[in-house]
Tab-separated table of C-alpha atoms in Angstrom:
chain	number	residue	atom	x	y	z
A	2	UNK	CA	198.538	-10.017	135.614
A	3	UNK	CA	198.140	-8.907	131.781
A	4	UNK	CA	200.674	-10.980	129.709
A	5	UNK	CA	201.088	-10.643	125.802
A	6	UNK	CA	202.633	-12.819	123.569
A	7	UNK	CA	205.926	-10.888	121.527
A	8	UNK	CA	208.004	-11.617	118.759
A	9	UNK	CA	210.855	-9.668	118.578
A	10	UNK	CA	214.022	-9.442	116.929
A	11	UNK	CA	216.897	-9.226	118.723
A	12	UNK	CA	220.122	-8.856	117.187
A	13	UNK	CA	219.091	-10.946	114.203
A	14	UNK	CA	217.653	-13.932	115.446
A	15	UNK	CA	214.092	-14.126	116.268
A	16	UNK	CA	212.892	-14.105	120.016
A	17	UNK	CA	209.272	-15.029	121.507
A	18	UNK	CA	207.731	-15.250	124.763
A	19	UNK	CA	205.141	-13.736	127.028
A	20	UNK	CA	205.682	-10.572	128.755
A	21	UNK	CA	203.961	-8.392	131.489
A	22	UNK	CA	202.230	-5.069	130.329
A	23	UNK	CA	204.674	-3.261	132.843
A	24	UNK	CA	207.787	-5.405	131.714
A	25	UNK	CA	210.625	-2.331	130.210
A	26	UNK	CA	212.355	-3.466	127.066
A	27	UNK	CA	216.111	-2.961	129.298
A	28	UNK	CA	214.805	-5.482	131.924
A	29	UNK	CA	213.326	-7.977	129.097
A	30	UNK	CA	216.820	-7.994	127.439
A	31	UNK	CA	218.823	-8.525	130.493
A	32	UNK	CA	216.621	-10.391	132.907
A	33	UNK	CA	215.278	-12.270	130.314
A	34	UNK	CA	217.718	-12.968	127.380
A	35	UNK	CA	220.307	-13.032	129.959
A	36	UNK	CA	221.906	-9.866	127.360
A	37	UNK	CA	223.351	-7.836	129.954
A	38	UNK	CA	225.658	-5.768	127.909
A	39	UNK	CA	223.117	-3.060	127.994
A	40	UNK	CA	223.174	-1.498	131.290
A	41	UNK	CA	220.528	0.726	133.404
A	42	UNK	CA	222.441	3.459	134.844
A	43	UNK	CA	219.905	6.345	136.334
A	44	UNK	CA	216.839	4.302	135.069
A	45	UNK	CA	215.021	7.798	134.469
A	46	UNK	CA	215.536	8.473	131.225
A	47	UNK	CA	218.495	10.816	131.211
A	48	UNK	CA	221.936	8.677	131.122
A	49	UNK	CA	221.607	6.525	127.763
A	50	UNK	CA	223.530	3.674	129.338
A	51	UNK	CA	220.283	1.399	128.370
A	52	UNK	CA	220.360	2.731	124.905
A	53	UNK	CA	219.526	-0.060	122.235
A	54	UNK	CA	218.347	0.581	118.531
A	55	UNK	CA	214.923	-0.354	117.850
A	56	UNK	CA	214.280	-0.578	114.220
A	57	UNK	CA	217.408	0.997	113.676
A	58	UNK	CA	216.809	4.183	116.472
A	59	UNK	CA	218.796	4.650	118.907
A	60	UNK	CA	216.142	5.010	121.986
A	61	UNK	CA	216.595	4.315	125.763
A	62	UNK	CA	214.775	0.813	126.513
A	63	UNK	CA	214.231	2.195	130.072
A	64	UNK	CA	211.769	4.124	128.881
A	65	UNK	CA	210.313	1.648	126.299
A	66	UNK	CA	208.131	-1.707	126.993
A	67	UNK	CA	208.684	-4.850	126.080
A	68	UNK	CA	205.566	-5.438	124.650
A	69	UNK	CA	205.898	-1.583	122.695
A	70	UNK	CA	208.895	-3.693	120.592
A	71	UNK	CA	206.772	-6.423	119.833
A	72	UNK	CA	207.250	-7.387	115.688
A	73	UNK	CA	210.287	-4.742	115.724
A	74	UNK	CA	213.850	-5.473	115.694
A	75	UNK	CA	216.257	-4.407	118.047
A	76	UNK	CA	219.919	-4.175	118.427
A	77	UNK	CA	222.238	-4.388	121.589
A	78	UNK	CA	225.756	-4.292	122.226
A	79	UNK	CA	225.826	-8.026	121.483
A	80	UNK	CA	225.638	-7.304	118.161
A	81	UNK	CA	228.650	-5.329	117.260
A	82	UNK	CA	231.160	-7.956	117.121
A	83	UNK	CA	230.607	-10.400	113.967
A	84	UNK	CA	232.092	-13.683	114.343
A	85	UNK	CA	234.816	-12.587	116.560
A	86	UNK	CA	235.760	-9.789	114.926
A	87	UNK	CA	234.994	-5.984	116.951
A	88	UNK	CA	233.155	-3.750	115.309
A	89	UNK	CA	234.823	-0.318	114.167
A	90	UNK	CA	233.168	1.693	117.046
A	91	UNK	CA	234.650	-1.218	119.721
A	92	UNK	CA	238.079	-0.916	118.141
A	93	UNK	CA	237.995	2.788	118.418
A	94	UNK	CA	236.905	2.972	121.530
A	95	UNK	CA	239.866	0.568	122.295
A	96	UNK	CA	242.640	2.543	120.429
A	97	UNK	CA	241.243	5.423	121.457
A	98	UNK	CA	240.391	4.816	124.851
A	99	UNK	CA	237.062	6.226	124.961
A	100	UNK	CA	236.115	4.273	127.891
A	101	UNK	CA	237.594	4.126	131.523
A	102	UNK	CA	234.455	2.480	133.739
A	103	UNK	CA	233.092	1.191	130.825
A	104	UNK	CA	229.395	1.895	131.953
A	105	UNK	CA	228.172	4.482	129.346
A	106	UNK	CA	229.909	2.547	126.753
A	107	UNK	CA	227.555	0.194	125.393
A	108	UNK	CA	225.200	3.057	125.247
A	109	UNK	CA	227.732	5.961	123.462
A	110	UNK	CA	228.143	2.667	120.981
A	111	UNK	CA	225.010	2.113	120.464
A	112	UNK	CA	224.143	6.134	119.386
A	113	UNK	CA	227.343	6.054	117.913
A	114	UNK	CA	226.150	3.099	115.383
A	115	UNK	CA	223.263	4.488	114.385
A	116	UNK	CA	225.100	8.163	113.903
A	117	UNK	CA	227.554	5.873	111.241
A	118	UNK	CA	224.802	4.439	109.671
A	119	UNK	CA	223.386	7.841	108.555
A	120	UNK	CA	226.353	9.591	108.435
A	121	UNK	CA	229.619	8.211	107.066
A	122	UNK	CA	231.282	11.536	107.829
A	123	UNK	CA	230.277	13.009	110.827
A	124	UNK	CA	231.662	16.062	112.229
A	125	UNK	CA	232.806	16.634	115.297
A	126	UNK	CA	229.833	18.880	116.030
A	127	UNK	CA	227.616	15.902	115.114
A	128	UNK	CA	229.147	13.588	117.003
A	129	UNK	CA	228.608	16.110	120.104
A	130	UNK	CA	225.122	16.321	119.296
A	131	UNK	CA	224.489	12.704	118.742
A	132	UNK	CA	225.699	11.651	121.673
A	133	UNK	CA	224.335	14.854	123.943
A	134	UNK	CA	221.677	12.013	125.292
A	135	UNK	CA	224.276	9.734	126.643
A	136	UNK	CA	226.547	11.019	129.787
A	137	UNK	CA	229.458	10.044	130.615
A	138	UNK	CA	230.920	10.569	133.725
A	139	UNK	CA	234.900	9.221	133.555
A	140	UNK	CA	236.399	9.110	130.338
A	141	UNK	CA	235.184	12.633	129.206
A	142	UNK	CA	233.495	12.941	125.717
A	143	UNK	CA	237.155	14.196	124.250
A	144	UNK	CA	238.142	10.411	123.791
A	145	UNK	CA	234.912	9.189	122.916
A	146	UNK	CA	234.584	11.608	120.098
A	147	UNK	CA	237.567	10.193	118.976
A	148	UNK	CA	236.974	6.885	119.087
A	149	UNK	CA	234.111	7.292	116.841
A	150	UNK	CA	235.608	9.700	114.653
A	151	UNK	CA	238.246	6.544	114.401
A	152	UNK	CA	235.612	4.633	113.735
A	153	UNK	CA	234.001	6.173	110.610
A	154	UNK	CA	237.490	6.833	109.160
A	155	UNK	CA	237.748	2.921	109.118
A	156	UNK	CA	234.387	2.484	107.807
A	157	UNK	CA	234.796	4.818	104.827
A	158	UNK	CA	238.119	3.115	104.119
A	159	UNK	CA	236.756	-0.531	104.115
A	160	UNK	CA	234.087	0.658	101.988
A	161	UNK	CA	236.127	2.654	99.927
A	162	UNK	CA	238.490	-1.068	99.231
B	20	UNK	CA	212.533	0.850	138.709
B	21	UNK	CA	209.174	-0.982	138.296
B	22	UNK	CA	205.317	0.608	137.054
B	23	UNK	CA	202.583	-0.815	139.001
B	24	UNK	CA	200.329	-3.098	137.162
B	25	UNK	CA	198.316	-1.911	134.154
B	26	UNK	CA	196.902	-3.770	131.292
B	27	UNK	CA	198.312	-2.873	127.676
B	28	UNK	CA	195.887	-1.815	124.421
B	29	UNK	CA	197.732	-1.577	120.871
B	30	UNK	CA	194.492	-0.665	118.924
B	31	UNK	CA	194.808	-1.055	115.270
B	32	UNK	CA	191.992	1.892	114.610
B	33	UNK	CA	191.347	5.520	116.061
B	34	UNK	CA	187.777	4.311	116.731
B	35	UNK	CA	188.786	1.092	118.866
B	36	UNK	CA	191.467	3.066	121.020
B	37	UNK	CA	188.626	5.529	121.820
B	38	UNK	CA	186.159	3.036	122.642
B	39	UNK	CA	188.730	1.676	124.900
B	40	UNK	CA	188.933	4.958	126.862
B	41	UNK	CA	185.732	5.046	127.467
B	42	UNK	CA	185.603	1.542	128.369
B	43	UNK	CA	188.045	1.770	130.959
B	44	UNK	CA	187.330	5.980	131.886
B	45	UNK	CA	189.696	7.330	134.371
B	46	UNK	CA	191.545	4.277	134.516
B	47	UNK	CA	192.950	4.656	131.576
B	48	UNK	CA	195.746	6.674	129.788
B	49	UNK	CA	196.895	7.324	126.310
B	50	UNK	CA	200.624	6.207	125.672
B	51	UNK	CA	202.041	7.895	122.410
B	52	UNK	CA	205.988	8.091	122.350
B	53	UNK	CA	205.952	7.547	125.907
B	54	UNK	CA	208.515	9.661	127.419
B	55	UNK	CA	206.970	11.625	130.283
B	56	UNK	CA	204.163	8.491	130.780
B	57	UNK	CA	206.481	6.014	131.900
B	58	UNK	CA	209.153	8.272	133.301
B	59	UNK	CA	205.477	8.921	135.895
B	60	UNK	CA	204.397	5.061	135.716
B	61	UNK	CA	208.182	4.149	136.606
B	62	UNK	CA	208.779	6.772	139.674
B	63	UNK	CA	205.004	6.226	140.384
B	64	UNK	CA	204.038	9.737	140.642
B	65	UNK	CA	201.311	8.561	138.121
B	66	UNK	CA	199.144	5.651	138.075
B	67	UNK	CA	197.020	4.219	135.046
B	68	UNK	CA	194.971	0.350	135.032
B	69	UNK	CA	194.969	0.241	131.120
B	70	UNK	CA	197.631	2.233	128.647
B	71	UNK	CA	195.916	2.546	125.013
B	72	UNK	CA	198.538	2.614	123.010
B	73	UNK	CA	197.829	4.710	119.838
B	74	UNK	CA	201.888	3.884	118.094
B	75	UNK	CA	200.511	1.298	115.901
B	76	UNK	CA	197.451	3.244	114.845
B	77	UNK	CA	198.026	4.287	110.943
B	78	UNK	CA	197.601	7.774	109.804
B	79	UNK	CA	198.475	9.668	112.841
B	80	UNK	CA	201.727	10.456	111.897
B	81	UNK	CA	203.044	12.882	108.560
B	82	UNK	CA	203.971	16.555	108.431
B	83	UNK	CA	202.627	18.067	104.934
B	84	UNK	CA	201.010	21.367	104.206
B	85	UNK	CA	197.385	21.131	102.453
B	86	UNK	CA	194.245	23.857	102.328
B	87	UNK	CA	196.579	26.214	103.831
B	88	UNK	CA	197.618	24.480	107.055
B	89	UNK	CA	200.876	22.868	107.876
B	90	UNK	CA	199.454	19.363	109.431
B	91	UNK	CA	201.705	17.287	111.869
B	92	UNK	CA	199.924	14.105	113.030
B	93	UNK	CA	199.721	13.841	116.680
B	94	UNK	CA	201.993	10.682	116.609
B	95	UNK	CA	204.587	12.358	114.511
B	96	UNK	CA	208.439	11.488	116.185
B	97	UNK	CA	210.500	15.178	117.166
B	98	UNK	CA	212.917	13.386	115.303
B	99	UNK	CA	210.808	13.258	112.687
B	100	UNK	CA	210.256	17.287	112.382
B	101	UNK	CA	214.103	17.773	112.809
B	102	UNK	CA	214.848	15.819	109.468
B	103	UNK	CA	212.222	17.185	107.932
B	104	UNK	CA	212.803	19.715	104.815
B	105	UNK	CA	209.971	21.554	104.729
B	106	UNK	CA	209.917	22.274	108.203
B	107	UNK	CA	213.569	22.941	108.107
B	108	UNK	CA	212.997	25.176	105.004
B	109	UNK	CA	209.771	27.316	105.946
B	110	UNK	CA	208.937	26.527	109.961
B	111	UNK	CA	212.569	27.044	111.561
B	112	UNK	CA	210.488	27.846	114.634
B	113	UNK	CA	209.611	24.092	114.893
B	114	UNK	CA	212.912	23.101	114.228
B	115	UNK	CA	214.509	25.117	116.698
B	116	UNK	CA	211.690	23.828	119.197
B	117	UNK	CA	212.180	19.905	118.350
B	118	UNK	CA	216.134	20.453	118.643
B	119	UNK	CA	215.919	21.340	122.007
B	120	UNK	CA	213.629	18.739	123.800
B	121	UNK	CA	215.261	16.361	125.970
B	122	UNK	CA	218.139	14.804	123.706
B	123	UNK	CA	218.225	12.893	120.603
B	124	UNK	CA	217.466	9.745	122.086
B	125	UNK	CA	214.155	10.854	123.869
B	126	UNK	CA	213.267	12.560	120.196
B	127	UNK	CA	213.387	9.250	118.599
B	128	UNK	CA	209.940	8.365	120.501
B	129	UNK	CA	208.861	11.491	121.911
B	130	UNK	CA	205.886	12.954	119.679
B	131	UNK	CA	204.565	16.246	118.965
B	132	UNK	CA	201.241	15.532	120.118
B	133	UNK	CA	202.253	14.336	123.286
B	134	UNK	CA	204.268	16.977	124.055
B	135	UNK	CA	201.179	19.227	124.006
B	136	UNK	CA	198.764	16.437	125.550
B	137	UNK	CA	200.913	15.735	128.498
B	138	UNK	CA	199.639	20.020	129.245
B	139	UNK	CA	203.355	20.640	131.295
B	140	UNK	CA	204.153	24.090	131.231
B	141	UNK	CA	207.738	22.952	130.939
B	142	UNK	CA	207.251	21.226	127.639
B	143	UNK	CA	208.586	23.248	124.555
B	144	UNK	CA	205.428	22.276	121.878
B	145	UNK	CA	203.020	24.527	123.766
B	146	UNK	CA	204.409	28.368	123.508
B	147	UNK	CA	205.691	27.342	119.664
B	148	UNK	CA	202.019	26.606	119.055
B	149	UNK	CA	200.592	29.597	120.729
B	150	UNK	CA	203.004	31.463	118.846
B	151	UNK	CA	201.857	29.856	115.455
B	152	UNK	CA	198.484	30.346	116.458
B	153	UNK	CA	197.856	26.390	116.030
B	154	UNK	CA	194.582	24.437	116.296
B	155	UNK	CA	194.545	20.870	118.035
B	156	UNK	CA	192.172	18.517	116.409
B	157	UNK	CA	190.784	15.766	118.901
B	158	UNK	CA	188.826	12.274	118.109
B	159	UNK	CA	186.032	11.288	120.600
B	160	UNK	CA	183.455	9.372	121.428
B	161	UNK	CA	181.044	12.113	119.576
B	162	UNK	CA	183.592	12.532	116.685
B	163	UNK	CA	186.004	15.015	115.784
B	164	UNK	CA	186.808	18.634	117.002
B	165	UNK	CA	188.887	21.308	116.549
B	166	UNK	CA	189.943	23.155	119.304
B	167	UNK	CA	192.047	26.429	119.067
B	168	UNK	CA	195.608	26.202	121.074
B	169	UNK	CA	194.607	29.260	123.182
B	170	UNK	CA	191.910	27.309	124.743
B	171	UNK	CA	193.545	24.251	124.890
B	172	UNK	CA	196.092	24.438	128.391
B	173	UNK	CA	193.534	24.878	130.977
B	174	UNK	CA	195.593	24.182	133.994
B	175	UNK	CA	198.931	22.196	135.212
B	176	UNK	CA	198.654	18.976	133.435
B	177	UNK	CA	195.213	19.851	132.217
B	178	UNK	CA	194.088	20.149	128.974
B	179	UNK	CA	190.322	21.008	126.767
B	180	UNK	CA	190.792	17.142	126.128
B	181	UNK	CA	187.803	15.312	127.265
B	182	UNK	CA	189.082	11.828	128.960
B	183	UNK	CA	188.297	10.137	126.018
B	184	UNK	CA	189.796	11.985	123.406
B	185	UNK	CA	192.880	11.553	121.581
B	186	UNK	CA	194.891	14.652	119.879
B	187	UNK	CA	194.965	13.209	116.398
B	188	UNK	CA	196.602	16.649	114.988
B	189	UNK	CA	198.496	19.983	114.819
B	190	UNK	CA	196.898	22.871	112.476
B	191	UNK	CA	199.010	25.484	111.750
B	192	UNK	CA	198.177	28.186	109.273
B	193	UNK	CA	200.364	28.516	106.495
B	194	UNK	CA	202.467	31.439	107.078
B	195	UNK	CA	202.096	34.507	104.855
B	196	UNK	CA	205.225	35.593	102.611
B	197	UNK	CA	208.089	37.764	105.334
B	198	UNK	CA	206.929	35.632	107.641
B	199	UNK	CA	209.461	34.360	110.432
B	200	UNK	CA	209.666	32.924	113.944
B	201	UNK	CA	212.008	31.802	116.519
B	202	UNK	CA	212.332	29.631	119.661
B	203	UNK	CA	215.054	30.442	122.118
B	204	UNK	CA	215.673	28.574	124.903
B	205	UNK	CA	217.959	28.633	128.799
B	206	UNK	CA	218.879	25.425	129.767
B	207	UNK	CA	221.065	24.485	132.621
B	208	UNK	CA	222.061	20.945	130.039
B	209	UNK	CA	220.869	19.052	127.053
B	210	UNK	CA	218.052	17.291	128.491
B	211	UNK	CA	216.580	20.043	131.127
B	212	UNK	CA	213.402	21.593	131.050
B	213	UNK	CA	213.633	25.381	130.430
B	214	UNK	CA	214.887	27.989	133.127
B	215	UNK	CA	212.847	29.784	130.538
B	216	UNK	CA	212.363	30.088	126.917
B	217	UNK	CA	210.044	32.249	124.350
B	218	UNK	CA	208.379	31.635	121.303
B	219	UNK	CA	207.639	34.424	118.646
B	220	UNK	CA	206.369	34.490	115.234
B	221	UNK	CA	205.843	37.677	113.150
B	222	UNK	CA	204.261	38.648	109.784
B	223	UNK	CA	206.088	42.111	108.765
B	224	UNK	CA	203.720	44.523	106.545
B	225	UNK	CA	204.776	46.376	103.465
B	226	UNK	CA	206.644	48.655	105.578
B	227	UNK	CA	208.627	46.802	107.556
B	228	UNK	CA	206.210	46.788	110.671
B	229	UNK	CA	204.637	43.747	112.314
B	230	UNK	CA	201.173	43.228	110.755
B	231	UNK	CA	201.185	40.020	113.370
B	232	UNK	CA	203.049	38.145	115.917
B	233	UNK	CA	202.487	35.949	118.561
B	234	UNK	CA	204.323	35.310	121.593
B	235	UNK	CA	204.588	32.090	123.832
B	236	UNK	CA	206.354	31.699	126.900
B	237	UNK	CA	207.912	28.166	128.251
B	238	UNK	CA	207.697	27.303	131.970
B	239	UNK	CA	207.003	31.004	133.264
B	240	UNK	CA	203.956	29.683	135.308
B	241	UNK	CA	201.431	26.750	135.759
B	242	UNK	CA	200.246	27.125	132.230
B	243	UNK	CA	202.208	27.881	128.991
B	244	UNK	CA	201.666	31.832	128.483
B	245	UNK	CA	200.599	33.634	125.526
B	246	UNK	CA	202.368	37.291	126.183
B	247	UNK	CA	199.293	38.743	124.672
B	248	UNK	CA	199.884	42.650	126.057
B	249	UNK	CA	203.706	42.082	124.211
B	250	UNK	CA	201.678	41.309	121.352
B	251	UNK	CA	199.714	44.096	121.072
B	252	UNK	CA	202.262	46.300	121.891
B	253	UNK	CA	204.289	45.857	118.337
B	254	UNK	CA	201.143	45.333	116.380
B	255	UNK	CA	201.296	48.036	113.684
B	256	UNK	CA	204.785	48.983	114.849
B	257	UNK	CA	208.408	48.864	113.350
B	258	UNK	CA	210.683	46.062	115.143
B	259	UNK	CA	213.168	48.878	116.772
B	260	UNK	CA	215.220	48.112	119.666
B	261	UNK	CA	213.024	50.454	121.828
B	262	UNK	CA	209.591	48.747	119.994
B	263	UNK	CA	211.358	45.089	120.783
B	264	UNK	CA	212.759	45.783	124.549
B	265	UNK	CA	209.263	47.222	125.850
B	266	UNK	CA	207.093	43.903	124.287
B	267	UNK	CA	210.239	41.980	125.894
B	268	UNK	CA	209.704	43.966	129.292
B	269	UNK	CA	205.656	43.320	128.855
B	270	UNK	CA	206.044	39.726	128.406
B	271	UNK	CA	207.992	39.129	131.382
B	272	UNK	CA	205.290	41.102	133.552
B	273	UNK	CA	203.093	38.206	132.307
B	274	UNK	CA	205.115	35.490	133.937
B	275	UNK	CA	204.316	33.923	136.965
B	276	UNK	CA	207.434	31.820	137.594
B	277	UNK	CA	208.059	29.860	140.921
B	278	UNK	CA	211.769	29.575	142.694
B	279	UNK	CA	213.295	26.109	142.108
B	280	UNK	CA	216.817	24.568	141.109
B	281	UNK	CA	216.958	26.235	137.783
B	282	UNK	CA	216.637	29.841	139.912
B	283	UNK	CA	214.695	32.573	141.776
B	284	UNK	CA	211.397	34.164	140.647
B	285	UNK	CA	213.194	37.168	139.616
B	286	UNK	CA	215.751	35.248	137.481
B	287	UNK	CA	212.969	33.605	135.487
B	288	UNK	CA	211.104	36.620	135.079
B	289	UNK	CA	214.197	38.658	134.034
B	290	UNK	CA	215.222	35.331	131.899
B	291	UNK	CA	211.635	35.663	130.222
B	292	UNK	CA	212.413	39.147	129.225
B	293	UNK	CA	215.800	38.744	127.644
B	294	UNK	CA	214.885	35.639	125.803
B	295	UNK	CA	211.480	37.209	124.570
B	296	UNK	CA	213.245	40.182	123.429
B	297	UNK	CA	216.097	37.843	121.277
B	298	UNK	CA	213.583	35.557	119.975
B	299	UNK	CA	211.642	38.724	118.371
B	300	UNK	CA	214.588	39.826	117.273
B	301	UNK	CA	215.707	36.770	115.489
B	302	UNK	CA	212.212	35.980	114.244
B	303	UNK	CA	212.165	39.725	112.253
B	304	UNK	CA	215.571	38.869	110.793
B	305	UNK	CA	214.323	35.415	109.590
B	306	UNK	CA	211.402	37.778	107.874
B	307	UNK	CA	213.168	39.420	106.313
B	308	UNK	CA	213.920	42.587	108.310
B	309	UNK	CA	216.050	44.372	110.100
């Protein structure tokens, strides 16, 4: 069995070990790091329920390996809240209740991150687009458009202040 | 779900990863972005004892245009053409090609070369690239080639690609001024492959008529399609409706779809035909005609 030794960065803090060639990113995170927030949902590369960010990316680590991350960083769900504090996207999703089952949703927050961080203002239309890799199959996208458009409004004021 | 076994390679040098392929011969596979290898690995429909991964390889990836070629390394991201100006600005044929593979996500790993490498008639890179007239250059084990993108799909999933080459990079000749092309695509969602789709890019004369085009068709048959009759048949002529719906009519007669989920054979072809027929269309207006 081919092992390699990875460093990788997950949400900040430095994480090492040995992992199999075959090992996916998604089951390294969960079975692993015991971070379960991100979830496999079809495990074939179309749902974006496993998506993470990977050097800032949004990318779905069902169809990335472990050992492909090695000396990058990655970010989960994990991550959003700051000492105790939800992130904008989690609050919006809250106020605007952009999730029902809650299975999609640490993926649409995930895309939905990385859509703030290069976009402060994003349209509708982008928001669509951005998050046209992740399916949802409760809520409906109406509410989680809106929960991210609540989201960047609150961003742009705090860093308006 | 879980690959079977294989042993990992993240060569630092072009040289290394192709010494490693011919090292390990039909046992091994190249993994670039990864999004239709390990989609096979995972469901097992493929099987590979040693990936060579060529991600960490420098100087494969970069879209600039130099001695009259626009060159995309064979590692460049589909993300990567989508934010890029110049291809935004003077290749909106490769734009509207990247924007509709997979979804965003998949783009954000997915690479150009791969897309052509993995030879699936479904992909969208191929009929862009016959319709660009583009040349694939390949590193081996006796150096480096070029080989021109008509030659290149030789079967399903087969390429000119000897085992042990890697597709390094994209050639495409720097299109003339009123120059224009187009990709227009059916899909059932964001994600599918193509019930069908057509690539076209002209080169209007100083009257208004094509001076050149070419034509690629997406998933019309067990190889991407160059509609090469369509071509001829507005050579020399003035884009008309009459002009545009006969190459649209001739590049469906070169389809060889088969029946599946996304529709009948007749559906396809007649798909083929209308989508031909807008992509010329739009691909004339971007040129600056009528």
């Amino acid at each position: 069995m081919a092992t390699h030794d990875v460093r990788i960065t997950v949400n900040g803090a430095p994480q090492e070990g040995a992992v199999e060639s075959r090992l996916l990113l998604v089951h390294w995170l969960r079975d692993v790091l015991r971070l379960t927030g991100t979830h496999i949902g079809c495990d074939t590369t179309h749902c974006g329920a496993c998506t993470v960010l990977l050097d800032g990316e949004p990318v779905k680590s069902c169809t990335v390996l472990a050992v492909q991350a090695d000396g990058r960083e990655v970010q989960t769900v994990e991550g959003l809240e700051q000492n105790g504090t939800l992130h904008p996207l989690q609050e919006g999703f809250q106020q605007e209740h952009g999730l029902q089952c809650g299975f999609c949703t640490p993926g649409m927050l995930m895309t939905g991150r990385a859509l703030l961080d290069r976009n402060a203002d994003p349209s509708e239309a982008d928001i669509r687009q951005a998050i046209s890799g992740n399916l949802c199959r409760c809520t409906g996208y109406v509410s989680i458009v809106k929960s991210v458009e609540y989201a960047a409004a609150k961003l742009r004021e705090g860093s308006a202040s | 779900m879980i690959p079977s076994a294989f042993d990992y390679h993240a060569p630092d040098t072009l040289d290394e990863a192709v010494a490693l392929l011919e090292r390990h011969g039909d046992e091994a596979k190249v993994l670039s972005g990864g999004q239709s290898l390990l989609p096979l690995l995972k469901l097992r429909l493929g099987d590979a004892g040693h990936l060579v991964d060529i991600g960490r390889i420098p100087g494969l990836t970069g879209i600039t245009e130099a001695d009259g070629y626009l060159r995309i390394g064979g590692a460049t991201r589909e993300a990567d053409l989508e934010r890029s100006d110049l291809i935004r600005e003077k290749y909106p044929i490769l734009l509207d090609t990247a924007a509709v593979i997979a979804d965003p996500l998949v783009r954000n790993r997915a690479t150009v070369g791969g897309n052509l490498a993995h030879g699936d008639p479904a992909n969208d890179h191929p009929a862009t690239m016959l319709a660009l007239d583009a040349e694939v250059v390949a590193r081996g084990p006796r150096g480096e080639r070029t080989i021109p993108i008509t030659r290149f799909f030789t079967g399903l999933f087969a390429t000119a690609l000897a085992p042990a080459e890697i597709l390094t990079e994209i050639r495409i000749p720097v299109p003339p001024p009123r120059s224009g092309g187009a990709y227009v695509k059916l899909e059932r969602k964001v994600g599918d492959y193509a019930t069908a789709a057509a690539a076209v890019q002209v080169t209007l004369g100083g009257q208004g008529e094509i001076a050149r085009i070419g034509i690629g068709l997406t998933n019309a048959g067990p190889t991407p399609i160059e509609a090469t009759a369509a071509e001829g048949s507005l050579r020399g002529r003035q884009p008309d409706a009459a002009a545009i719906a006969e190459a649209a009519r001739l590049a469906a007669d070169a389809t060889s779809p088969s029946a599946d989920r996304r529709g009948s054979v007749e559906y396809k072809r007649d798909m083929a035909r209308v989508l031909t027929g807008r992509a010329i269309h739009k691909a004339v207006q971007r040129a600056g005609g009528q």
